[in-house]
Amino acid sequence: MYRYLEERLAQHVLEFLRQRYPGATLPHVAIEQPPNVELGDFAIPVFPFAKPLRTAPLKIAEAIRAEIGPVEGIAEMQVAPPGYLNVRIDRAWVAAELARDKKPAADIPVGKILVEHTSINPNKAAHIGHLRNAVLGDTFVRLLRYAGREVDIQNYIDNTGVQVADVVVGFTHIEKKSRAEIKALAGQPRFDYYCWDLYARVSHWYEQDKQNLQARHETLHAIEDASSETAAIAELISTAVLRRHLETMDRLDIEYDFLPRESEILQLHFWDAAFTKLKDSGVLSFETEGKNKGCWVMRRAGTTSITEIIEDTGNAEESEKISEEDQKVIVRSNSTVGYVGKDIAYHMWKFGLLGRDFGYRKFYRYPNQHDCWISATEGEKNHPHFGGVAEIYNVIDARQSEAQSTVIEALRGLGHNEAADHYTHFSYEMVALTPRCAAELGYKLSEEDKTRSYIEVSGRKGFGVKADDLLDQLIASAKSEVDSRHPQLDDAERLAIATQIAIGALRYFMLKFTKQSVIAFDFKEALSFEGETGPYAQYAVVRATSIFKKAALDPDTFCRDGANNLSSTAEFAQYLKGGSANEIWELWLSAAKTAYIVDQCTAATEPAYIAKHAFQLAQLFNTFYHRHPILSEPDERRKQFLLATVAVVRRELIRTLEVMGITVPPVM
RNA sequence: GGGCGCGUAGCUCAAUUGGAUAGAGCACCGGAUUUCUAAUCCGGCGGUUGCAGGUUCGAUUCCUGCCGCGCCUACCA
C-alpha cells in the first residue's frame, strides 16, 4: 500500500511539474521518508528542481502544494524549509484498505528467474558459512516469489573436483577402506561429520609429505572416467554427503528444485559445445609462448583490453596479445578444462544458449511431497523444464567475484549481452569466527590471531562450526527456556516450539547483517533470543495471537470483518486523527510497508532490509502493546479499532517472517 | 604491484543509495508488572563517521591522496 502511494505520488508530482513548467528537463522525483512521522509520511526534496526550473526550492514546493489538486490516498502537503515538501497520507483511507487486505495491482515482469545457492562441495559437513549462503539464497527466493516472480532454485554440485577427490584419497589411501566398507559408513547418520574429520586429516597428510599429493592427482584423474572404481567411490561419497546437506537445509525449511552436477556437465559434453562457440567468437585465444604456452586463455575481467584502444584510434592491428598477468587460463595445456570453463558452459545452459540439456531424475522428496531433481546422463522421460531462464542470481561469496565476472564477460564476448545484463552475482561476505569463539572451540591461536577481529574458517583444517551442531545447540538452548516457561505442555510440543524458535534465531541472525559485512560469529550472540533477534519478532506475533485467543476471536478473519464492523473510513479517521494518534499511526504505516520493503530488497539484492522491517514492526507493536490495554478498553468502538490494529500488524509480521523462512510458535 | 571491499558509540551492526537532529541491539546504570504484558517496556550513559583536501544548497555516502585491515590475484575449485 505504501509502495503504491509512493508510485502514484511520484507520478502526479512529475506530471504536475511538466504542465506547470513546460519545456524544462526534469530530474527523477525522489521520494523519501521524513525523519519522524510528525513531519509527514513522504518527503520530497525539491532542491534538484531548483536549477532546471530556475526557481527557488521553496517556491516550487509551494506551487506543488497549492496547485497539484487531489491525489487519492494523500491528505495534505506542507512546505518545510530549506526545501522539502512533506506529504501526509490519508490515514483512514490507507487503514481501511489495509484492514481489508487490498493489494493494489503491480506490474510483474515476465520471465522465469533462476536462483543458484548453497552449492557446497559434497565432501564434508555444511558449516556456518554455508548456512549464510543458503539462508540468503532461500530468503531471496522467497522475496522474489512474494513479488510474484516465478523462480527455480538450483544447487550446483561439484562432485568431481579436488575436494571430493581429497576425501576419496582419505578413504582409499589413509584408511585403506574398500568400497563396501565405505558404503556401510555412508549409511551412518552423520556421515558428513566423518568426512569433515577425514578431510582435515588428508590435508595434514599432504603437508607431511608432498609426495602424497600424487594420490590426489591420480584420484582426480580417475574420477573423470565414470566407469572406474574410483569414480564409483567418489559418486558414493558425494551422493551420501549431498543427501546430508539436503537434510541439514531441510531442517531450516530450505528446499531445492534441481541439482545440476559437474559429472553430467562433463559426461554430456557441455564444455565441447561451449568450447566451439568460444573459439569461433574469439573469446578464447591460444597462447603459443610464455608461461601459459599451450593454454586457451581469456582476458581477465576488469582488465583493460588493448584491442579496444586500438579500435578507438582506428589502428587495424589484429588479435593484440593479452599481457600474461591479465590472462585467465580456461583450458590447460594438457587440454583439460578448468572450473571457469565449465561454469561458462553451465551458464550458457542456464540461459538456454548452449543447445544441450541435462537428463533428469528424481533424487529427494521433501516431507511436503515436493520433489528435488538431479542431473543424469540418462534421465526419466517426464520431468519439469529447467534452464532457459530470463534472469539468474548466483549466491556465491565475494571471493569468487572475479571468476563470476569472467563468466559474464564470456557471455558478452559471445554476443549474449541480454543474458549478461540479467546475470547477477549475489555477492556476500564470509562468516568468520571471533578469536574468543575459536578459543572456545579449542583452537590454539597465534598472538597475531588474538588481536584480529575475526578469523576465517577453514574446511581444509576442519576449523569451523558445523551447521547441524549449531542448530542442535540452538534447539537445546531454546528447549530449556520453553521447558521452564511451559511445563504443562508435553515434551514433543515443547520440542516443536523450541525448534521453531531456534530456526527463527538462526535465520534472523544470518539476515540481520548486510551482505558485504563479514559476520564475526560468536556463540553468545547467535544463541541470543533477546533484543534484535528472530525470537523477539516471533514473540510479538505470539502476543498478538494471545489477545485474540482471550477474546475468543479469529484474527485471520477479524481484519476483514473488523474493518466492516467499523463500517466506514470515518471511523478509522476518528482514531487516527491528529498528533496524539501518531504513535498508533506509525504502527499502521509500518505495517503498510511490507511490499515496499520487499521491492527494495529485490532491487538492491539485499535481504537485510526485510529483517530490519520485521524488527521495526515488532518493536513498534511491543510499545503499542505495552501502552494500550485492549481487552479492557471500555469504549467498544475503540476496542474494535485497537483489535483491528493488532490483527493487521500480526498479519503483516507473519508475512514478513514467512519471507525470511521463519514460522511462529503457538506460545512462547 | 594490480583488482574488489571495509574503517561509524566500549562491542556487534544500521543509516531509505547525496538529504532534515548519524540510529538500533548488546554491555553497563536506574526504573516499570493486581492487566491481553517481562524472550517485554521506559529512562540514562555513550560520536571529531580512520586522517587531509575537493565537488555543492547539503557528504557517513561521490572524487583525489594518505593510514590501517580483509579478500582475490594458481595450468586449484
XYZ file of C-alpha atoms (C1' of nucleotides) in Angstrom:
745
model
C 0.000 0.000 0.000
C 2.825 2.363 0.902
C 4.646 1.449 -2.286
C 1.529 2.071 -4.336
C 1.012 5.503 -2.822
C 4.651 6.384 -3.332
C 4.486 5.498 -7.014
C 1.283 7.473 -7.548
C 2.672 10.472 -5.727
C 5.843 10.500 -7.793
C 3.762 10.210 -10.948
C 1.432 13.043 -10.035
C 4.229 15.369 -8.985
C 6.134 14.721 -12.185
C 3.040 15.288 -14.325
C 2.244 18.446 -12.467
C 5.734 19.870 -12.903
C 5.665 19.034 -16.610
C 2.487 21.028 -17.061
C 3.453 23.851 -14.739
C 6.929 24.293 -16.212
C 6.710 23.144 -19.815
C 9.899 22.515 -21.717
C 12.186 22.021 -18.727
C 14.109 18.760 -18.417
C 13.175 17.363 -15.065
C 15.236 15.114 -12.829
C 13.772 11.990 -11.265
C 11.288 12.684 -8.457
C 12.889 11.150 -5.388
C 10.580 10.288 -2.557
C 11.958 9.763 0.897
C 10.721 9.346 4.400
C 10.813 12.260 6.820
C 12.955 11.789 9.915
C 9.859 11.417 12.040
C 6.182 10.786 11.484
C 5.144 14.165 12.857
C 6.528 15.833 9.745
C 4.613 13.555 7.418
C 4.730 10.203 5.683
C 6.596 11.116 2.495
C 9.223 13.734 1.919
C 10.098 15.154 -1.477
C 13.352 17.115 -1.571
C 12.751 19.867 -4.100
C 16.384 21.023 -4.383
C 17.136 19.094 -7.566
C 14.413 21.043 -9.399
C 15.670 24.490 -8.460
C 18.305 24.711 -11.169
C 16.424 23.269 -14.150
C 13.323 25.269 -13.292
C 15.324 28.415 -12.362
C 13.097 28.785 -9.338
C 13.780 28.782 -5.593
C 13.115 25.382 -3.941
C 10.538 26.781 -1.529
C 8.595 28.376 -4.377
C 8.462 25.090 -6.289
C 7.354 23.232 -3.193
C 4.658 25.807 -2.557
C 3.472 25.598 -6.160
C 3.110 21.836 -5.937
C 1.326 22.059 -2.615
C -1.134 24.706 -3.707
C -1.857 23.633 -7.248
C -1.442 19.874 -7.625
C -5.032 19.103 -6.698
C -6.365 15.984 -5.023
C -4.392 12.735 -5.149
C -6.081 9.555 -3.981
C -4.755 8.472 -0.595
C -2.975 11.775 0.067
C -4.441 14.063 2.715
C -2.246 17.143 2.766
C 1.117 18.652 1.911
C 3.354 21.028 3.810
C 6.323 23.065 2.702
C 9.299 22.779 5.015
C 12.470 24.811 4.781
C 15.016 24.676 3.348
C 13.236 22.864 0.525
C 11.170 19.839 1.411
C 7.617 19.079 0.525
C 6.217 16.910 3.278
C 3.236 14.793 2.384
C 0.697 13.323 4.736
C -1.143 10.150 3.863
C -4.914 9.898 4.240
C -4.623 7.703 7.307
C -8.183 6.456 7.420
C -8.201 5.550 3.742
C -4.958 3.559 3.999
C -6.053 1.862 7.214
C -9.342 0.770 5.686
C -7.605 -0.594 2.572
C -5.016 -2.341 4.702
C -7.555 -3.896 7.045
C -9.409 -5.318 4.056
C -6.048 -6.537 2.758
C -6.493 -4.742 -0.551
C -3.460 -5.308 -2.717
C -3.069 -2.761 -5.482
C -2.112 -4.321 -8.806
C 1.594 -4.154 -9.532
C 3.495 -4.705 -12.756
C 5.223 -8.042 -12.513
C 7.963 -8.595 -15.085
C 7.518 -11.767 -17.121
C 10.141 -14.498 -17.365
C 11.423 -17.148 -15.067
C 14.224 -16.483 -12.614
C 16.862 -18.989 -11.616
C 18.479 -18.631 -8.220
C 21.548 -20.731 -7.533
C 22.580 -21.049 -3.927
C 24.174 -23.351 -1.353
C 26.478 -25.183 -3.823
C 28.564 -26.836 -1.132
C 31.334 -29.199 -2.135
C 29.865 -32.622 -1.291
C 32.852 -33.808 0.695
C 32.180 -32.718 4.271
C 29.544 -31.356 6.631
C 27.996 -27.936 5.997
C 29.279 -25.169 8.245
C 28.004 -21.728 9.287
C 29.413 -20.095 6.161
C 27.279 -22.411 4.041
C 24.320 -21.571 6.240
C 24.686 -17.888 5.460
C 24.691 -18.697 1.758
C 21.633 -20.931 1.945
C 19.646 -18.569 4.160
C 20.452 -15.574 1.956
C 19.581 -17.536 -1.163
C 16.414 -19.066 0.207
C 15.214 -15.729 1.554
C 15.929 -14.064 -1.756
C 13.836 -16.729 -3.498
C 11.000 -16.060 -1.061
C 11.316 -12.315 -1.691
C 11.068 -12.839 -5.450
C 8.099 -15.135 -5.053
C 6.402 -12.646 -2.752
C 6.826 -10.105 -5.531
C 5.023 -12.510 -7.844
C 8.005 -13.837 -9.783
C 8.398 -17.436 -10.910
C 11.601 -18.909 -9.512
C 13.597 -22.124 -9.900
C 16.096 -22.999 -7.196
C 19.289 -24.763 -8.135
C 22.096 -26.083 -6.019
C 25.216 -26.764 -8.076
C 27.113 -29.874 -7.070
C 30.837 -30.019 -7.795
C 31.143 -33.761 -7.373
C 34.280 -34.271 -9.495
C 36.570 -31.619 -8.066
C 39.642 -31.631 -5.849
C 37.682 -31.508 -2.623
C 35.758 -34.707 -3.294
C 38.954 -36.293 -4.602
C 40.687 -35.473 -1.333
C 38.134 -37.326 0.752
C 38.326 -40.268 -1.657
C 42.079 -40.240 -1.050
C 41.390 -40.269 2.672
C 39.272 -43.384 2.421
C 41.406 -45.255 -0.096
C 44.956 -44.221 0.857
C 44.851 -43.344 4.545
C 42.085 -45.561 5.869
C 42.525 -48.115 3.098
C 38.849 -48.893 3.067
C 37.060 -50.952 0.461
C 34.089 -49.716 -1.468
C 31.791 -51.925 0.604
C 33.211 -50.568 3.852
C 32.762 -47.003 2.650
C 29.240 -47.813 1.616
C 28.446 -49.079 5.110
C 29.897 -45.905 6.633
C 27.951 -43.729 4.213
C 24.753 -45.197 5.631
C 25.603 -43.930 9.116
C 23.550 -40.981 10.446
C 26.099 -38.193 10.250
C 28.455 -39.447 7.581
C 29.260 -35.839 6.657
C 30.846 -35.392 10.100
C 33.077 -38.385 9.462
C 34.157 -36.812 6.182
C 34.743 -33.472 7.899
C 37.394 -35.020 10.120
C 38.820 -37.180 7.376
C 39.168 -34.194 5.043
C 41.216 -32.372 7.659
C 43.394 -35.469 8.097
C 44.004 -35.662 4.354
C 45.137 -32.038 4.247
C 47.525 -32.769 7.057
C 48.731 -35.902 5.290
C 49.584 -33.862 2.169
C 51.552 -31.422 4.276
C 53.548 -34.170 5.915
C 54.932 -35.384 2.593
C 54.494 -33.594 -0.705
C 54.788 -36.984 -2.411
C 51.331 -37.735 -1.074
C 49.905 -35.146 -3.449
C 50.464 -37.684 -6.186
C 47.471 -39.591 -4.820
C 45.300 -36.532 -5.326
C 46.288 -36.183 -8.981
C 45.724 -39.852 -9.704
C 42.372 -39.839 -7.953
C 41.243 -36.655 -9.645
C 42.086 -38.154 -12.992
C 40.403 -41.460 -12.193
C 37.166 -39.763 -11.168
C 36.798 -38.306 -14.655
C 36.493 -41.825 -16.035
C 32.952 -42.606 -14.970
C 33.447 -46.363 -15.317
C 36.341 -46.583 -12.848
C 36.178 -47.979 -9.312
C 37.463 -44.634 -8.011
C 34.633 -42.805 -9.770
C 32.138 -45.173 -8.192
C 33.581 -44.451 -4.739
C 33.527 -40.718 -5.391
C 29.923 -40.977 -6.528
C 29.043 -42.965 -3.416
C 30.641 -40.439 -1.071
C 29.446 -37.279 -2.785
C 25.881 -38.550 -3.073
C 25.748 -39.530 0.586
C 27.161 -36.185 1.700
C 24.815 -34.351 -0.652
C 21.886 -36.131 0.961
C 23.129 -34.966 4.337
C 23.316 -31.377 3.085
C 19.734 -31.566 1.845
C 18.652 -32.919 5.237
C 20.515 -30.186 7.083
C 18.986 -27.451 4.938
C 15.558 -29.049 5.182
C 15.768 -28.522 8.939
C 15.703 -24.808 8.092
C 12.906 -25.161 5.539
C 15.294 -24.674 2.650
C 14.438 -26.690 -0.459
C 15.776 -27.012 -3.984
C 14.216 -27.833 -7.325
C 17.217 -29.113 -9.214
C 20.766 -30.268 -8.512
C 22.964 -29.935 -11.602
C 26.188 -31.869 -11.145
C 29.593 -31.342 -12.640
C 29.794 -35.024 -13.562
C 26.954 -34.545 -16.066
C 28.436 -31.331 -17.389
C 31.477 -33.439 -18.244
C 29.740 -36.558 -19.484
C 27.143 -34.753 -21.565
C 29.963 -32.734 -23.146
C 28.572 -29.332 -22.261
C 32.087 -27.990 -22.455
C 32.672 -29.192 -26.018
C 29.636 -27.274 -27.206
C 30.723 -24.156 -25.335
C 34.359 -24.501 -26.421
C 33.467 -24.411 -30.110
C 31.429 -21.247 -29.680
C 34.080 -19.582 -27.534
C 36.788 -20.292 -30.104
C 34.638 -19.167 -33.033
C 33.735 -15.903 -31.383
C 37.319 -15.165 -30.440
C 36.597 -15.049 -26.715
C 39.364 -17.589 -26.193
C 42.827 -17.260 -27.631
C 45.561 -19.859 -27.862
C 48.893 -18.984 -26.304
C 51.955 -20.115 -28.234
C 54.587 -18.789 -25.834
C 55.171 -17.548 -22.313
C 54.132 -19.148 -19.055
C 50.703 -20.067 -20.401
C 52.090 -21.688 -23.558
C 49.680 -24.282 -24.925
C 46.667 -22.965 -22.993
C 43.436 -21.396 -24.184
C 43.094 -18.176 -22.237
C 40.608 -15.383 -21.727
C 41.087 -11.802 -20.741
C 40.682 -11.449 -17.010
C 37.569 -9.459 -16.182
C 38.205 -5.877 -15.227
C 41.472 -5.525 -17.136
C 41.549 -3.048 -19.975
C 41.776 -4.505 -23.407
C 44.473 -3.240 -25.719
C 42.418 -4.159 -28.774
C 39.684 -1.813 -27.642
C 42.129 1.052 -27.513
C 43.382 0.164 -30.959
C 39.865 0.148 -32.315
C 39.366 3.599 -30.874
C 42.394 5.020 -32.610
C 41.444 3.266 -35.792
C 44.589 1.188 -35.969
C 43.825 -2.163 -37.575
C 46.251 -4.323 -35.675
C 44.623 -7.688 -35.200
C 44.431 -10.012 -32.183
C 46.578 -7.962 -29.883
C 48.067 -10.057 -27.134
C 46.715 -10.094 -23.610
C 49.529 -9.410 -21.182
C 50.423 -12.511 -19.194
C 49.126 -11.227 -15.897
C 45.771 -10.393 -17.470
C 45.335 -13.925 -18.791
C 42.883 -16.323 -17.221
C 43.589 -19.936 -18.190
C 40.387 -21.644 -19.309
C 41.830 -24.771 -20.935
C 45.086 -26.110 -19.562
C 47.979 -27.185 -21.759
C 47.106 -30.818 -21.071
C 43.732 -29.946 -22.662
C 41.683 -30.375 -19.502
C 39.212 -27.620 -18.794
C 39.262 -25.620 -15.587
C 36.402 -24.642 -13.351
C 35.670 -21.318 -15.014
C 35.292 -23.034 -18.371
C 32.760 -25.478 -17.008
C 30.980 -22.569 -15.381
C 30.748 -20.731 -18.695
C 29.139 -23.808 -20.292
C 26.794 -24.204 -17.326
C 25.704 -20.586 -17.546
C 25.112 -20.800 -21.269
C 22.794 -23.669 -20.415
C 21.049 -21.589 -17.734
C 20.110 -19.018 -20.358
C 19.261 -21.672 -22.947
C 22.201 -20.691 -25.145
C 24.109 -23.972 -25.205
C 21.891 -26.148 -27.355
C 22.203 -29.072 -24.935
C 20.307 -30.244 -21.892
C 20.737 -32.447 -18.863
C 18.933 -35.689 -18.260
C 16.790 -35.521 -15.128
C 15.768 -37.944 -12.447
C 14.063 -37.583 -9.108
C 16.504 -37.524 -6.233
C 14.936 -36.356 -2.992
C 11.377 -35.990 -1.827
C 10.633 -33.450 0.874
C 8.100 -34.186 3.623
C 5.681 -31.861 1.807
C 5.915 -34.130 -1.287
C 7.938 -31.610 -3.262
C 10.480 -33.360 -5.495
C 14.054 -32.262 -5.924
C 15.576 -33.394 -9.230
C 19.162 -34.226 -10.033
C 21.113 -34.243 -13.277
C 21.668 -37.596 -15.013
C 23.178 -38.802 -18.248
C 20.031 -40.738 -18.958
C 17.081 -39.340 -17.139
C 13.388 -40.002 -16.696
C 11.053 -39.336 -19.559
C 8.747 -36.932 -17.794
C 10.458 -34.135 -15.992
C 9.984 -30.413 -15.373
C 11.783 -27.955 -17.611
C 14.857 -26.395 -16.047
C 17.154 -23.820 -17.613
C 16.472 -21.411 -20.432
C 15.508 -18.674 -17.984
C 15.306 -14.896 -18.346
C 17.291 -13.872 -15.285
C 19.722 -15.521 -12.939
C 21.063 -14.801 -9.466
C 24.114 -16.633 -8.184
C 24.508 -16.564 -4.443
C 28.265 -17.006 -4.238
C 30.675 -15.480 -1.770
C 32.684 -12.370 -2.584
C 35.929 -14.258 -3.043
C 34.658 -15.575 -6.330
C 33.622 -12.244 -7.774
C 36.441 -12.245 -10.304
C 35.514 -15.703 -11.587
C 31.887 -14.623 -11.806
C 32.817 -11.521 -13.758
C 34.838 -13.658 -16.132
C 31.804 -15.826 -16.892
C 29.727 -12.703 -17.517
C 32.405 -11.324 -19.848
C 32.475 -14.623 -21.728
C 28.722 -14.346 -22.336
C 29.211 -10.792 -23.513
C 32.027 -11.868 -25.790
C 29.727 -14.450 -27.323
C 27.312 -11.640 -28.145
C 24.805 -12.520 -25.438
C 24.567 -9.069 -23.925
C 20.972 -9.590 -22.907
C 21.951 -12.612 -20.835
C 24.993 -10.859 -19.382
C 22.801 -7.944 -18.299
C 20.483 -10.334 -16.473
C 23.255 -12.207 -14.736
C 23.611 -11.088 -11.135
C 26.385 -12.245 -8.882
C 24.666 -12.070 -5.483
C 27.888 -11.477 -3.641
C 28.178 -11.713 0.121
C 30.980 -11.822 2.663
C 32.069 -14.854 4.620
C 31.241 -15.934 8.137
C 34.361 -15.927 10.267
C 34.873 -16.696 13.947
C 35.752 -14.277 16.699
C 39.041 -15.157 18.392
C 37.068 -15.904 21.552
C 34.835 -18.320 19.676
C 37.829 -20.016 18.086
C 39.410 -20.427 21.503
C 36.177 -21.900 22.875
C 36.295 -24.471 20.105
C 39.724 -25.472 21.313
C 41.907 -23.993 18.595
C 45.308 -22.641 19.502
C 45.676 -19.067 18.375
C 48.812 -17.200 17.498
C 49.389 -13.850 19.208
C 48.590 -12.176 15.913
C 45.306 -14.047 15.572
C 44.246 -12.983 19.052
C 44.351 -9.332 18.027
C 42.248 -9.819 14.897
C 38.547 -9.035 14.985
C 37.840 -12.303 13.187
C 39.469 -15.489 11.915
C 38.483 -17.177 8.683
C 37.033 -20.686 8.923
C 38.813 -23.437 7.018
C 37.219 -26.683 5.921
C 40.663 -27.894 4.970
C 41.800 -27.587 8.562
C 38.490 -28.764 9.976
C 38.279 -25.358 11.615
C 34.715 -24.090 11.881
C 31.256 -24.557 13.361
C 29.133 -27.235 11.722
C 25.609 -26.254 10.733
C 23.923 -29.201 12.445
C 25.886 -28.647 15.637
C 24.820 -25.041 15.783
C 21.203 -25.966 15.160
C 21.352 -28.635 17.851
C 22.756 -26.131 20.315
C 20.130 -23.552 19.438
C 17.347 -26.081 19.865
C 18.711 -27.301 23.184
C 19.041 -23.753 24.434
C 15.531 -22.807 23.322
C 14.180 -26.062 24.722
C 15.352 -25.341 28.252
C 13.656 -21.937 28.065
C 10.402 -23.453 26.814
C 10.604 -26.206 29.446
C 10.734 -23.698 32.258
C 8.043 -21.431 30.784
C 5.532 -24.059 29.735
C 5.893 -27.116 31.958
C 2.245 -28.014 31.295
C 2.922 -28.838 27.632
C 4.063 -32.306 26.655
C 7.630 -32.826 25.587
C 7.021 -33.224 21.864
C 5.135 -29.954 21.817
C 7.895 -28.172 23.690
C 10.473 -29.554 21.304
C 8.478 -28.357 18.293
C 8.270 -24.869 19.763
C 11.962 -24.855 20.638
C 12.782 -25.871 17.082
C 10.758 -23.032 15.632
C 12.490 -20.598 17.948
C 15.923 -21.976 17.093
C 15.299 -21.635 13.377
C 13.916 -18.147 13.899
C 17.016 -17.136 15.822
C 19.387 -18.662 13.286
C 17.741 -17.346 10.145
C 17.334 -13.879 11.617
C 20.956 -13.860 12.710
C 22.091 -14.680 9.185
C 19.904 -11.942 7.720
C 20.409 -9.047 10.100
C 23.798 -8.162 8.654
C 24.099 -6.567 5.235
C 25.741 -8.787 2.601
C 29.077 -7.027 2.437
C 29.678 -7.228 6.141
C 31.834 -10.090 7.395
C 29.981 -11.872 10.172
C 32.275 -12.471 13.095
C 30.487 -15.459 14.562
C 30.145 -15.748 18.289
C 28.016 -18.295 20.148
C 26.868 -15.736 22.677
C 25.376 -13.516 20.004
C 23.998 -16.280 17.821
C 22.353 -18.006 20.780
C 20.716 -14.828 21.988
C 16.916 -14.742 21.980
C 16.587 -11.172 23.168
C 16.861 -7.772 21.522
C 17.242 -7.646 17.769
C 16.621 -11.332 17.141
C 14.189 -13.647 15.431
C 12.504 -14.739 18.675
C 11.833 -11.078 19.508
C 9.736 -10.791 16.348
C 8.122 -14.192 16.890
C 7.198 -13.192 20.398
C 5.388 -10.093 19.161
C 3.169 -12.300 16.998
C 2.542 -14.685 19.891
C 1.406 -11.735 21.992
C -0.928 -10.546 19.265
C -2.343 -14.037 18.910
C -2.924 -14.398 22.624
C -5.103 -11.292 22.658
C -7.385 -12.846 20.096
C -7.343 -16.156 21.888
C -8.507 -14.453 25.090
C -11.165 -12.572 23.166
C -12.280 -15.807 21.511
C -11.847 -14.252 18.080
C -10.103 -15.461 14.969
C -7.502 -12.872 13.978
C -7.369 -14.059 10.379
C -10.996 -13.229 9.685
C -11.184 -10.324 12.075
C -9.310 -7.932 9.797
C -11.928 -8.049 7.115
C -14.925 -8.309 9.429
C -13.467 -5.855 11.880
C -12.976 -3.363 9.108
C -16.579 -3.879 8.154
C -17.715 -3.564 11.734
C -16.013 -0.234 11.900
C -18.227 0.343 8.919
C -16.576 3.393 7.449
C -13.260 5.062 6.882
C -14.669 7.889 9.001
C -14.447 5.598 11.971
C -10.776 4.913 11.302
C -10.257 8.635 10.895
C -11.587 9.256 14.354
C -8.949 7.092 15.985
C -6.029 8.027 13.717
C -6.583 11.765 13.761
C -4.012 14.254 14.917
C -0.692 14.202 16.743
C -1.928 12.144 19.665
C -2.575 9.250 17.277
C 0.918 9.466 15.737
C 2.171 6.522 17.685
C -0.561 4.172 16.544
C -0.431 5.573 13.037
C 3.286 4.787 12.884
C 2.399 1.181 13.542
C -0.151 1.133 10.731
C 2.302 2.877 8.456
C 4.992 0.316 9.153
C 2.509 -2.492 8.536
C 1.685 -0.905 5.173
C 5.297 -1.121 4.048
C 5.842 -4.854 3.550
C 5.569 -4.824 -0.256
C 7.615 -1.632 -0.393
C 10.421 -3.217 1.603
C 10.291 -6.399 -0.475
C 10.761 -4.196 -3.539
C 13.825 -2.592 -2.045
C 15.251 -5.990 -1.130
C 14.918 -7.377 -4.649
C 16.091 -4.169 -6.329
C 19.194 -3.984 -4.158
C 19.606 -7.776 -3.732
C 19.725 -7.084 -0.018
C 17.605 -9.320 2.252
C 18.806 -7.489 5.375
C 16.172 -4.797 4.799
C 13.352 -7.274 5.385
C 14.919 -8.341 8.665
C 15.107 -4.710 9.758
C 11.463 -4.318 8.791
C 10.396 -7.307 10.885
C 12.282 -5.924 13.851
C 10.862 -2.433 13.461
C 7.324 -3.728 13.170
C 7.765 -5.956 16.212
C 9.324 -3.139 18.162
C 6.512 -0.696 17.376
C 3.990 -3.362 18.248
C 5.594 -4.127 21.597
C 5.494 -0.453 22.516
C 1.855 -0.228 21.461
C 1.037 -3.416 23.331
C 2.562 -2.047 26.491
C 0.733 1.287 26.348
C -2.724 0.272 25.250
C -4.724 -2.267 27.206
C -7.005 -3.695 24.560
C -9.401 -6.221 26.027
C -10.143 -3.927 28.946
C -10.784 -0.928 26.707
C -14.198 0.405 27.866
C -15.114 2.139 24.606
C -16.360 -0.732 22.455
C -15.771 1.073 19.125
C -12.236 1.977 20.133
C -11.656 -1.568 21.264
C -12.653 -2.767 17.796
C -10.198 -0.327 16.307
C -7.379 -1.488 18.580
C -8.151 -5.102 17.721
C -8.036 -4.241 14.030
C -4.641 -2.668 14.630
C -3.369 -5.827 16.283
C -4.818 -8.040 13.571
C -3.243 -6.083 10.727
C 0.158 -5.878 12.376
C 0.034 -9.547 13.224
C -0.814 -10.462 9.638
C 1.956 -8.320 8.160
C 4.507 -9.520 10.686
C 3.659 -13.143 9.941
C 4.045 -12.440 6.230
C 7.334 -10.703 6.758
C 8.689 -13.558 8.845
C 7.445 -16.056 6.283
C 9.535 -14.304 3.645
C 12.501 -14.893 5.926
C 11.547 -18.557 6.324
C 10.569 -18.050 9.959
C 7.393 -19.539 11.394
C 5.735 -18.548 14.647
C 5.089 -20.963 17.533
C 1.650 -21.048 19.166
C 3.102 -19.972 22.511
C 6.495 -18.833 23.744
C 52.414 -4.424 -7.724
C 47.121 -4.719 -9.678
C 41.665 -5.611 -8.661
C 37.432 -5.699 -5.172
C 35.671 -4.395 -0.374
C 35.847 -2.409 4.512
C 37.035 1.515 8.506
C 30.628 4.833 12.226
C 29.237 4.623 20.278
C 33.217 0.137 24.826
C 31.443 -4.366 21.465
C 28.360 -6.059 17.040
C 25.973 -3.514 13.288
C 22.213 0.330 10.633
C 21.643 4.863 8.084
C 15.737 4.853 2.695
C 21.715 4.775 -2.237
C 23.624 12.620 -1.849
C 19.062 14.881 2.425
C 16.239 17.413 7.893
C 18.740 16.290 14.920
C 24.014 9.835 12.404
C 20.187 5.357 14.686
C 19.470 0.072 16.802
C 20.972 -4.228 19.664
C 24.485 -5.938 23.296
C 27.126 -4.420 27.688
C 26.709 -1.048 31.949
C 23.495 2.078 35.441
C 18.407 3.272 37.130
C 13.185 2.299 36.761
C 8.153 -0.349 35.256
C 4.008 -5.748 36.297
C -3.141 -6.935 40.606
C -3.975 -6.204 33.434
C -4.020 -9.240 26.612
C 2.096 -7.731 29.252
C 8.979 -9.457 31.354
C 12.028 -13.837 25.260
C 8.707 -7.233 27.139
C 8.617 -1.845 28.072
C 10.645 3.217 29.806
C 14.902 6.327 31.079
C 20.322 7.210 31.384
C 25.433 6.685 29.669
C 27.923 6.561 25.141
C 30.130 10.029 18.310
C 35.989 14.871 15.522
C 31.684 8.732 10.979
C 40.299 6.432 10.209
C 43.179 11.241 8.516
C 43.692 15.507 4.955
C 41.786 18.003 0.948
C 37.916 18.555 -3.061
C 32.933 18.623 -5.559
C 27.605 21.601 -3.860
C 22.337 24.358 -1.391
C 23.803 19.733 1.698
C 28.854 14.417 2.312
C 28.947 8.651 6.821
C 27.602 8.264 1.414
C 30.651 10.871 -4.510
C 36.175 12.319 -6.241
C 41.685 12.598 -5.031
C 45.714 11.444 -1.730
C 47.432 9.163 2.584
C 46.885 5.437 7.104
C 45.040 0.663 8.735
C 42.513 -4.137 7.779
C 40.425 -8.203 4.820
C 39.723 -10.941 0.328
C 41.141 -12.061 -4.785
C 45.337 -12.019 -7.984
C 47.392 -20.741 -9.386
C 47.710 -24.698 -15.978
C 43.062 -25.355 -7.574
C 37.705 -25.374 -7.298
